[in-house]
Amino acid sequence: MSTPRNALGRRAFLANALVVTFASSRHALAQDQDKKLPQSLARTPELDAWIRVGADGTITVFTGKAELGQGIRTALTQVAAHELAVSPGQIDLVTADTARTPDEGVTAGSHSMQDSGTAILNAAANVRALLAEAASWQFAIAPSRIEMRDGAAHAPDGRQIGYGDLAASLSLEVEVKLDMPRRHGGKPVIGQNLPRLDIPAKVSGGEAYVQDMRLPGMLHARVVRGPSDGTRVKAADIAAVGKMPGVVKIVRDGAFMAVVADQEWRAVKALNRVQAGGWERPSPPIPAADLRETIHRLPAQDVPIFDYPGPAPPADARSIRVRYSRPHLMHGSIGPSCAMALWENDGMTVWTHSQGVYPLRKALAELLKLDLEKVRCIHVEGSGCYGHNGADDVAADAALAARAVPGSPVRLQWMREQEHGWEPLGSAMVVEMAAELDGNKVASWRHDVWSNTHSTRPRTAGGLLAGGEVDPPFVPPRPGPIPMPEGGGGRNGNPIYALPNAHGVFHFVEQMPVRVSALRGLGAQMNVFAIESFMDELAFATDNDPVAFRLAWLKDERAREVVQRAADRFDWRRRGAGGGGSGTGFAFARYKNLASYCAVAMEVRVDGDSGEIHVPRVVAAVDSGEAVNPDGIRNQIEGGIVQSLSWTTREAVAFDKTHRTSFDWSGYPILRFPSVPGRIDVEVIDRPKQPFLGAGEAAQGPASAALANAVAHALGMRLRDMPLSPERVKAALRPAPVATKQAAG
Amino acid sequence: MTRGGALAVGIVFVCAAGAVAAIAFAWHPAIDEITPPAPGSFDRYLVAEGEDLANLGNCAGCHTSEPSRPLAGGRALDTPFGKVFATNITPQADDGIGAWSSEAFGRAMRRGIARDGRQLYPAFPYDHFTHATDHQIAALYAWLMTRRPIAGRAPEPQLAGIFAFRPLVAAWNLLYLDEGPLPTDGSRPSQWNRGRVLAEGLGHCSGCHTPRDRFGAEDVARAYDGAWTEGWYAPPLNAHSPAVQPWTPEELQTYLHTGLAPHHAAAAGPMASVTRALAQVPEEDVRAIAVYISSLMADAPASKQDKPQPVDRLAVAQQQHPEAATLYAGACATCHDPGAPMMQQGRPVLSWATPLHEASPHDTVRVIMQGLTPPGGSSGPTMPAYADMLSDQQVQDLAAYLRTRFTDKPAWSDVPAAVAEARK
Amino acid sequence: MITLTVNGQAHQVDVDPDTPLLYVLRNDLELNAAKFGCGLGQCGACTVLLDDKPVFSCLVPVAALGARKVRTLEGLPKTLPAAFEAEQAAQCGYCIAGMIVRAQALLERNPRPTEKEMRTHMAPNLCRCGTHMRILRAVRRAAEAMGGGVREEARIGAEEK
Ligand code: FES
Ligand code: FES
């Protein structure tokens, strides 16, 4: 662009120029579908909704996404700092707050970098360009000759103007323009291992979580419920509880009940006193202790998830058909869900660790019968959630309690047993796989998956626990299948392999015997477990090396590289023969076939006496597009692998007819230090200038399948039902009962 | 006569008897060594049966000291006469039993004589195993010989004086070893008889639950009258059972299979390892044991009582032990009080907890100080250990408080000693 | 009024005597590090040092403390926290304060633990994010910084083979 020097005011000119360029970009948008605004920007295109530059040079960046311990605060700060050419320390990042930040829905599905990262990258590029243009007026030189760095515009002759001064002459009340060139040259911030900004407070006892919030005059509350979903406490001597020392209020609305006290321990004591009245189950009984069979049998709506064409297999094709399954799983946050709520001036403010402050606000407004503007939800970090846990429900509980004590902030935290008993579980799943083999080629492929919904996230009051308890109760929304390509139960059911004549169906089971919702990866962990186990079974059936077999069907170049790198780093070619309790396994997936690529190679040793699986070594390779913070990606992948090993080797929610019996860590054990792998080694493959891809849910599926494949290699037999618990391993090692032996002759 | 005096007389007697016995009975030929048979030579189904029996007898309970070295022995067993060490029973040829033929193995199980002809000490309960059937012994042999061979020999026993003289055991055998199968009691159902063979044979329940006489043998006159094992008290399983609620076969089966009974308590100490092993035993075997053992308690007070009401003398306990009442409210009530979520899950109230009703406070104190832990990765009753959270005095007070509040039995007298011992 | 000594300082608090120490630390002394995770002695999020032993503060009634000294993460030397920062050993971080306190007890007692001793010692503390590998790295790093170290590499399931 040349430097205009006419009499027009700079502002007027800029405004005009922006209008013009914006108009042309709109035009371009209509013509070119590929250039459409990324989702978050389409919803909130105003630049100043994302970035503001203060007169003193401070830069505030707004994101609708929330820090969940995945390091998004740091990564987004890096993106903004990089594009704005400032140090990360100059950026103040404001996360999800209905009064301040854009509405970016829920922080889930490994979307944050893709959505918010891309939005902020674009917004920052816009702001930098505007600042440079403003500087070009002041310096009277072409913008291309101006260097933007360290929060100032620099002219070649040494003159400089700070961003604050430039911003004073600039309005950011404009819409974001696409295709702004990315910054080039200068010190990069993207791609650096910037230490996580949230960690210092977390290792020093700083105020880091909503659980740590203290407001003046704060009261403590506990919600009263039966032991798990579908139950309720029986009437207790409420009057006596009300007289307990420190009890300020007993809040009741229909079946909803909470105790509010001056001190937290007193609220706990009051809660236990109410619970002593016993409980009952008004809901229908839970059909079976192992619900996967139930879910496999219930009526289902069949939703096709993929159809890859191909010639019909020959008549003499060999066919293989197997079934895999997983039980209900718990999110199991280490910190029980917690919220702070304040009812003041006819408005409700809730500090919450919900993954979606905007949807929560809508549900709360309906529950409290308030206008949307009267409810404000502010995200404050909580303990890791791994999906839809008790965060939203506890926010509603706190809000109802706070409304009963106007002017006093109320902190309400669930007890451990409430988190275990009431959090919506990850659905049990069953997958049937079938294939036909023509010689050693796959001639057909069939994937059938059964499960309940994978999201009952609250968007209305009926989606909140308390919503179903108040009088009159709100009706829970009817769940439906999430469409592909994201998918719910069908997520990652479509194989990335270029298989001929392949078809998949999601058998969506509407009826939920127990409360379920989104758990990290939704259906992906199960589908990848099934596909990647099945690939190994087919490789075995065709006498192929599992890695070579995968590569033979893998056309995506990035996928191939990830597989190859993991195999090389693991030294797959020199792996042992397997058997005798020692084995190696490999698995790969691209999350949703849209996000990160991740391959995992694993070594196991199975102790035949105890049935325990030891994991001496894990190697993973991951491609998340342009790596904003490689160590952050590594952290996510390491964590995903360990969590997945816990799911796959020991976790299963247990029930009896009346309730969940996995009520604490003794009833739902998770992996502890003595059982974690000897080593985990993660290679991050950087793809500069490629779109950011989320990595938070990339590792779970491949890690589960790599484990199952390694165990099959070690034992010479395959376990297809999760968890691969010591009991299952030992049972598998035992010969069938004598009766079968005789039958087998 | 004092205990010490009796012991002295006993020793003299044993010496004399031993001298005779050593000549007459103590000599046994060695049985030839064999090359360890290939694991594949055993019938897989027999091996699987053997695994169940090994769990039933909880072989690993004594013969495994390091989880990574299953059955390789080394675990020290304290006896009144000194320490003996469980031997290596893996099929390793030099240190284990790899060179033992099935005949040698059978002789050891039945008569307590090692392959080389030496007497085994009766800490190895061959006085029970002798009742096992031939088939059971063959199955156990098949299972043991197909385990992973592990090198390493158990230390020699450290026994005081005369007891180190192995041939003496021959005299013991003469007195106490009642070889061979148990007769069937025709007046009892077959399930009971089966349970008896399992419980008295490989299960060797009375090994812990029957007091021993001065020669370390079970005092048959006081069978199942309760005894001490590794610092824990194994309560009576006869008419003296201190249980408040009756041990029905169902209740006992649940307990043996899961380590937790809805109207009693959680298995602790050595019994925890027994129930863990029994969890893997076929249900009908555990059921048979439960039928047999519960029949022994038919005359216990709990079995006669119609519907026992839980004792909860809150006010008395509070008044007698005010400080312990605070400890209880802050440290125990979140799990054990009526409104606690653990109680919502149907866990037994403390009023039913057998240890509180035992004559000695040892088990109560040990559970408080050492807690309960299921094996890594498994679900099961859990209780944190309070040894580092409470002082000795506080544990003593708490034990006294629990006894006062949840039982109507007299206060314990020797709590400090029990605390000191658990602290060791 | 109950008196307790935390991080070398005596405090008086006005709470019910059966109140578990955890609630007093968090609500009365406004110390954030120890966290409520289960209140049952199962997760270690609330770990503090009582004299020199790591204990679950959720199960210690404040009246039971007597003259015993409480140390929380806030009062510990900075070696371990610095090592956790250096290794970026946190995801959500909710478990981390408890982890550091438990590790401190180990290294005070045994500056040169084996890998296995370290893992066994840390077993009472849960982490759901799967940060274990980094936590172990951080403890190794801190042990070295304190002049000790963790002996030998992890050899998982490798015994007897
Ligand atoms: S909160 Fe104390 S151990 Fe979990
Ligand atoms: S870092 Fe989240 S629980 Fe450990």
PDB file of C-alpha atoms in Angstrom, chain B residues 242-417:
ATOM      1  CA  PRO B 242     -17.612 -62.655  69.664  1.00  0.00           C
ATOM      2  CA  ALA B 243     -19.615 -61.637  66.601  1.00  0.00           C
ATOM      3  CA  VAL B 244     -22.700 -59.600  67.408  1.00  0.00           C
ATOM      4  CA  GLN B 245     -24.642 -60.653  64.357  1.00  0.00           C
ATOM      5  CA  PRO B 246     -24.877 -64.352  63.491  1.00  0.00           C
ATOM      6  CA  TRP B 247     -22.507 -65.668  60.873  1.00  0.00           C
ATOM      7  CA  THR B 248     -24.958 -67.151  58.422  1.00  0.00           C
ATOM      8  CA  PRO B 249     -23.528 -69.184  55.543  1.00  0.00           C
ATOM      9  CA  GLU B 250     -24.496 -66.348  53.164  1.00  0.00           C
ATOM     10  CA  GLU B 251     -22.854 -63.690  55.266  1.00  0.00           C
ATOM     11  CA  LEU B 252     -19.703 -65.752  55.707  1.00  0.00           C
ATOM     12  CA  GLN B 253     -19.522 -66.551  52.032  1.00  0.00           C
ATOM     13  CA  THR B 254     -19.724 -62.863  51.150  1.00  0.00           C
ATOM     14  CA  TYR B 255     -17.038 -62.127  53.690  1.00  0.00           C
ATOM     15  CA  LEU B 256     -14.696 -64.834  52.463  1.00  0.00           C
ATOM     16  CA  HIS B 257     -15.203 -63.831  48.861  1.00  0.00           C
ATOM     17  CA  THR B 258     -15.044 -60.060  49.180  1.00  0.00           C
ATOM     18  CA  GLY B 259     -13.301 -59.366  52.463  1.00  0.00           C
ATOM     19  CA  LEU B 260     -16.367 -57.503  53.683  1.00  0.00           C
ATOM     20  CA  ALA B 261     -19.539 -58.689  55.362  1.00  0.00           C
ATOM     21  CA  PRO B 262     -22.576 -56.402  55.608  1.00  0.00           C
ATOM     22  CA  HIS B 263     -23.143 -57.168  59.291  1.00  0.00           C
ATOM     23  CA  HIS B 264     -19.640 -57.741  60.519  1.00  0.00           C
ATOM     24  CA  ALA B 265     -16.524 -56.023  59.338  1.00  0.00           C
ATOM     25  CA  ALA B 266     -13.759 -55.896  56.798  1.00  0.00           C
ATOM     26  CA  ALA B 267     -11.020 -58.500  56.773  1.00  0.00           C
ATOM     27  CA  ALA B 268      -7.782 -57.167  58.186  1.00  0.00           C
ATOM     28  CA  GLY B 269      -4.273 -58.401  58.856  1.00  0.00           C
ATOM     29  CA  PRO B 270      -3.465 -61.917  57.650  1.00  0.00           C
ATOM     30  CA  MET B 271      -7.156 -62.549  56.965  1.00  0.00           C
ATOM     31  CA  ALA B 272      -7.129 -59.825  54.317  1.00  0.00           C
ATOM     32  CA  SER B 273      -4.665 -61.846  52.274  1.00  0.00           C
ATOM     33  CA  VAL B 274      -6.782 -64.965  52.780  1.00  0.00           C
ATOM     34  CA  THR B 275      -9.925 -63.302  51.454  1.00  0.00           C
ATOM     35  CA  ARG B 276      -7.992 -61.860  48.525  1.00  0.00           C
ATOM     36  CA  ALA B 277      -6.937 -65.369  47.572  1.00  0.00           C
ATOM     37  CA  LEU B 278     -10.416 -66.751  48.163  1.00  0.00           C
ATOM     38  CA  ALA B 279     -11.831 -64.103  45.855  1.00  0.00           C
ATOM     39  CA  GLN B 280     -10.364 -66.158  43.027  1.00  0.00           C
ATOM     40  CA  VAL B 281     -11.687 -69.508  44.190  1.00  0.00           C
ATOM     41  CA  PRO B 282     -14.857 -70.919  42.582  1.00  0.00           C
ATOM     42  CA  GLU B 283     -17.908 -69.743  44.432  1.00  0.00           C
ATOM     43  CA  GLU B 284     -19.227 -73.210  45.296  1.00  0.00           C
ATOM     44  CA  ASP B 285     -16.003 -74.053  47.156  1.00  0.00           C
ATOM     45  CA  VAL B 286     -16.203 -70.886  49.202  1.00  0.00           C
ATOM     46  CA  ARG B 287     -19.848 -71.578  49.809  1.00  0.00           C
ATOM     47  CA  ALA B 288     -19.026 -75.061  51.130  1.00  0.00           C
ATOM     48  CA  ILE B 289     -16.418 -73.642  53.501  1.00  0.00           C
ATOM     49  CA  ALA B 290     -18.913 -71.045  54.691  1.00  0.00           C
ATOM     50  CA  VAL B 291     -21.508 -73.733  55.345  1.00  0.00           C
ATOM     51  CA  TYR B 292     -19.033 -75.771  57.373  1.00  0.00           C
ATOM     52  CA  ILE B 293     -17.471 -72.947  59.372  1.00  0.00           C
ATOM     53  CA  SER B 294     -20.779 -71.243  60.139  1.00  0.00           C
ATOM     54  CA  SER B 295     -22.043 -74.557  61.519  1.00  0.00           C
ATOM     55  CA  LEU B 296     -19.260 -74.434  64.089  1.00  0.00           C
ATOM     56  CA  MET B 297     -20.718 -71.194  65.386  1.00  0.00           C
ATOM     57  CA  ALA B 298     -24.254 -72.506  65.737  1.00  0.00           C
ATOM     58  CA  ASP B 299     -24.041 -72.185  69.496  1.00  0.00           C
ATOM     59  CA  ALA B 300     -22.444 -68.744  69.566  1.00  0.00           C
ATOM     60  CA  PRO B 301     -24.423 -66.055  71.430  1.00  0.00           C
ATOM     61  CA  ALA B 302     -25.122 -64.143  68.235  1.00  0.00           C
ATOM     62  CA  SER B 303     -26.762 -67.161  66.652  1.00  0.00           C
ATOM     63  CA  LYS B 304     -29.164 -67.436  69.546  1.00  0.00           C
ATOM     64  CA  GLN B 305     -30.111 -63.811  69.644  1.00  0.00           C
ATOM     65  CA  ASP B 306     -33.066 -62.913  67.555  1.00  0.00           C
ATOM     66  CA  LYS B 307     -32.488 -59.479  66.159  1.00  0.00           C
ATOM     67  CA  PRO B 308     -29.564 -57.825  67.871  1.00  0.00           C
ATOM     68  CA  GLN B 309     -29.891 -54.061  68.168  1.00  0.00           C
ATOM     69  CA  PRO B 310     -26.745 -52.071  67.534  1.00  0.00           C
ATOM     70  CA  VAL B 311     -25.233 -50.670  70.705  1.00  0.00           C
ATOM     71  CA  ASP B 312     -24.470 -46.959  70.494  1.00  0.00           C
ATOM     72  CA  ARG B 313     -23.836 -45.465  73.917  1.00  0.00           C
ATOM     73  CA  LEU B 314     -22.915 -42.064  72.609  1.00  0.00           C
ATOM     74  CA  ALA B 315     -23.563 -40.100  75.779  1.00  0.00           C
ATOM     75  CA  VAL B 316     -21.697 -42.476  78.087  1.00  0.00           C
ATOM     76  CA  ALA B 317     -18.718 -42.643  75.778  1.00  0.00           C
ATOM     77  CA  GLN B 318     -18.658 -38.893  75.394  1.00  0.00           C
ATOM     78  CA  GLN B 319     -18.724 -38.397  79.110  1.00  0.00           C
ATOM     79  CA  GLN B 320     -16.020 -40.963  79.844  1.00  0.00           C
ATOM     80  CA  HIS B 321     -13.712 -40.015  76.987  1.00  0.00           C
ATOM     81  CA  PRO B 322     -14.473 -36.420  75.975  1.00  0.00           C
ATOM     82  CA  GLU B 323     -11.236 -35.873  74.084  1.00  0.00           C
ATOM     83  CA  ALA B 324     -11.577 -39.086  72.163  1.00  0.00           C
ATOM     84  CA  ALA B 325     -15.118 -38.070  71.264  1.00  0.00           C
ATOM     85  CA  THR B 326     -13.651 -35.044  69.482  1.00  0.00           C
ATOM     86  CA  LEU B 327     -11.057 -37.208  67.768  1.00  0.00           C
ATOM     87  CA  TYR B 328     -13.781 -39.536  66.629  1.00  0.00           C
ATOM     88  CA  ALA B 329     -15.928 -36.687  65.307  1.00  0.00           C
ATOM     89  CA  GLY B 330     -13.060 -35.217  63.305  1.00  0.00           C
ATOM     90  CA  ALA B 331     -11.221 -38.340  62.181  1.00  0.00           C
ATOM     91  CA  CYS B 332     -13.717 -41.214  62.051  1.00  0.00           C
ATOM     92  CA  ALA B 333     -17.247 -39.868  61.701  1.00  0.00           C
ATOM     93  CA  THR B 334     -16.949 -38.871  58.012  1.00  0.00           C
ATOM     94  CA  CYS B 335     -16.840 -42.573  57.230  1.00  0.00           C
ATOM     95  CA  HIS B 336     -18.408 -44.350  60.192  1.00  0.00           C
ATOM     96  CA  ASP B 337     -21.301 -42.213  61.377  1.00  0.00           C
ATOM     97  CA  PRO B 338     -24.834 -43.074  60.279  1.00  0.00           C
ATOM     98  CA  GLY B 339     -25.082 -40.254  57.733  1.00  0.00           C
ATOM     99  CA  ALA B 340     -21.673 -40.880  56.200  1.00  0.00           C
ATOM    100  CA  PRO B 341     -21.669 -41.858  52.534  1.00  0.00           C
ATOM    101  CA  MET B 342     -19.815 -45.064  53.329  1.00  0.00           C
ATOM    102  CA  MET B 343     -22.751 -46.036  55.499  1.00  0.00           C
ATOM    103  CA  GLN B 344     -25.146 -45.130  52.691  1.00  0.00           C
ATOM    104  CA  GLN B 345     -23.367 -47.888  50.802  1.00  0.00           C
ATOM    105  CA  GLY B 346     -24.467 -50.421  53.363  1.00  0.00           C
ATOM    106  CA  ARG B 347     -21.188 -50.821  55.213  1.00  0.00           C
ATOM    107  CA  PRO B 348     -21.500 -52.328  58.703  1.00  0.00           C
ATOM    108  CA  VAL B 349     -21.934 -49.938  61.611  1.00  0.00           C
ATOM    109  CA  LEU B 350     -19.133 -50.035  64.144  1.00  0.00           C
ATOM    110  CA  SER B 351     -21.502 -51.659  66.644  1.00  0.00           C
ATOM    111  CA  TRP B 352     -21.187 -54.839  64.553  1.00  0.00           C
ATOM    112  CA  ALA B 353     -17.422 -54.678  64.161  1.00  0.00           C
ATOM    113  CA  THR B 354     -16.058 -57.899  65.665  1.00  0.00           C
ATOM    114  CA  PRO B 355     -12.679 -56.508  66.778  1.00  0.00           C
ATOM    115  CA  LEU B 356     -14.423 -54.151  69.202  1.00  0.00           C
ATOM    116  CA  HIS B 357     -16.074 -57.146  70.855  1.00  0.00           C
ATOM    117  CA  GLU B 358     -12.928 -59.210  71.192  1.00  0.00           C
ATOM    118  CA  ALA B 359     -11.376 -59.654  74.615  1.00  0.00           C
ATOM    119  CA  SER B 360      -8.186 -57.964  73.499  1.00  0.00           C
ATOM    120  CA  PRO B 361      -7.833 -54.516  71.921  1.00  0.00           C
ATOM    121  CA  HIS B 362      -5.039 -55.609  69.594  1.00  0.00           C
ATOM    122  CA  ASP B 363      -7.050 -55.934  66.402  1.00  0.00           C
ATOM    123  CA  THR B 364      -8.861 -52.643  66.941  1.00  0.00           C
ATOM    124  CA  VAL B 365      -5.608 -50.832  67.617  1.00  0.00           C
ATOM    125  CA  ARG B 366      -3.907 -52.374  64.625  1.00  0.00           C
ATOM    126  CA  VAL B 367      -6.696 -51.407  62.263  1.00  0.00           C
ATOM    127  CA  ILE B 368      -6.624 -47.831  63.557  1.00  0.00           C
ATOM    128  CA  MET B 369      -2.880 -47.509  63.277  1.00  0.00           C
ATOM    129  CA  GLN B 370      -2.165 -49.531  60.158  1.00  0.00           C
ATOM    130  CA  GLY B 371      -5.390 -49.114  58.233  1.00  0.00           C
ATOM    131  CA  LEU B 372      -6.657 -51.384  55.496  1.00  0.00           C
ATOM    132  CA  THR B 373      -5.470 -51.395  51.904  1.00  0.00           C
ATOM    133  CA  PRO B 374      -6.689 -53.508  49.030  1.00  0.00           C
ATOM    134  CA  PRO B 375      -3.913 -54.664  46.701  1.00  0.00           C
ATOM    135  CA  GLY B 376      -2.849 -52.121  44.075  1.00  0.00           C
ATOM    136  CA  GLY B 377      -5.390 -51.631  41.353  1.00  0.00           C
ATOM    137  CA  SER B 378      -8.200 -53.536  43.035  1.00  0.00           C
ATOM    138  CA  SER B 379     -11.235 -52.106  44.652  1.00  0.00           C
ATOM    139  CA  GLY B 380     -12.020 -53.091  48.204  1.00  0.00           C
ATOM    140  CA  PRO B 381     -12.378 -51.847  51.731  1.00  0.00           C
ATOM    141  CA  THR B 382      -9.906 -49.092  52.457  1.00  0.00           C
ATOM    142  CA  MET B 383      -9.017 -47.351  55.642  1.00  0.00           C
ATOM    143  CA  PRO B 384      -6.184 -44.878  56.059  1.00  0.00           C
ATOM    144  CA  ALA B 385      -3.504 -45.639  58.642  1.00  0.00           C
ATOM    145  CA  TYR B 386      -3.628 -43.267  61.596  1.00  0.00           C
ATOM    146  CA  ALA B 387      -0.232 -44.182  63.062  1.00  0.00           C
ATOM    147  CA  ASP B 388       1.320 -40.886  61.945  1.00  0.00           C
ATOM    148  CA  MET B 389      -1.743 -38.767  62.550  1.00  0.00           C
ATOM    149  CA  LEU B 390      -2.464 -39.666  66.145  1.00  0.00           C
ATOM    150  CA  SER B 391      -0.192 -39.996  69.147  1.00  0.00           C
ATOM    151  CA  ASP B 392      -0.040 -43.208  71.151  1.00  0.00           C
ATOM    152  CA  GLN B 393      -2.160 -41.627  73.821  1.00  0.00           C
ATOM    153  CA  GLN B 394      -4.741 -40.564  71.274  1.00  0.00           C
ATOM    154  CA  VAL B 395      -4.967 -44.053  69.790  1.00  0.00           C
ATOM    155  CA  GLN B 396      -5.420 -45.466  73.274  1.00  0.00           C
ATOM    156  CA  ASP B 397      -8.178 -43.000  74.052  1.00  0.00           C
ATOM    157  CA  LEU B 398      -9.878 -43.632  70.756  1.00  0.00           C
ATOM    158  CA  ALA B 399      -9.820 -47.406  71.241  1.00  0.00           C
ATOM    159  CA  ALA B 400     -11.283 -47.019  74.701  1.00  0.00           C
ATOM    160  CA  TYR B 401     -13.942 -44.670  73.364  1.00  0.00           C
ATOM    161  CA  LEU B 402     -14.944 -47.080  70.602  1.00  0.00           C
ATOM    162  CA  ARG B 403     -15.190 -49.955  73.065  1.00  0.00           C
ATOM    163  CA  THR B 404     -17.365 -47.940  75.405  1.00  0.00           C
ATOM    164  CA  ARG B 405     -19.567 -46.498  72.722  1.00  0.00           C
ATOM    165  CA  PHE B 406     -20.183 -49.442  70.444  1.00  0.00           C
ATOM    166  CA  THR B 407     -20.169 -52.410  72.839  1.00  0.00           C
ATOM    167  CA  ASP B 408     -21.564 -53.165  76.257  1.00  0.00           C
ATOM    168  CA  LYS B 409     -18.460 -55.123  77.185  1.00  0.00           C
ATOM    169  CA  PRO B 410     -16.080 -54.118  79.973  1.00  0.00           C
ATOM    170  CA  ALA B 411     -13.282 -51.688  79.158  1.00  0.00           C
ATOM    171  CA  TRP B 412     -10.031 -53.130  77.868  1.00  0.00           C
ATOM    172  CA  SER B 413      -7.172 -53.174  80.307  1.00  0.00           C
ATOM    173  CA  ASP B 414      -4.097 -53.570  78.144  1.00  0.00           C
ATOM    174  CA  VAL B 415      -4.556 -50.914  75.471  1.00  0.00           C
ATOM    175  CA  PRO B 416      -1.164 -49.178  75.910  1.00  0.00           C
ATOM    176  CA  ALA B 417       0.636 -52.475  75.338  1.00  0.00           C
TER     177      ALA B 417
END
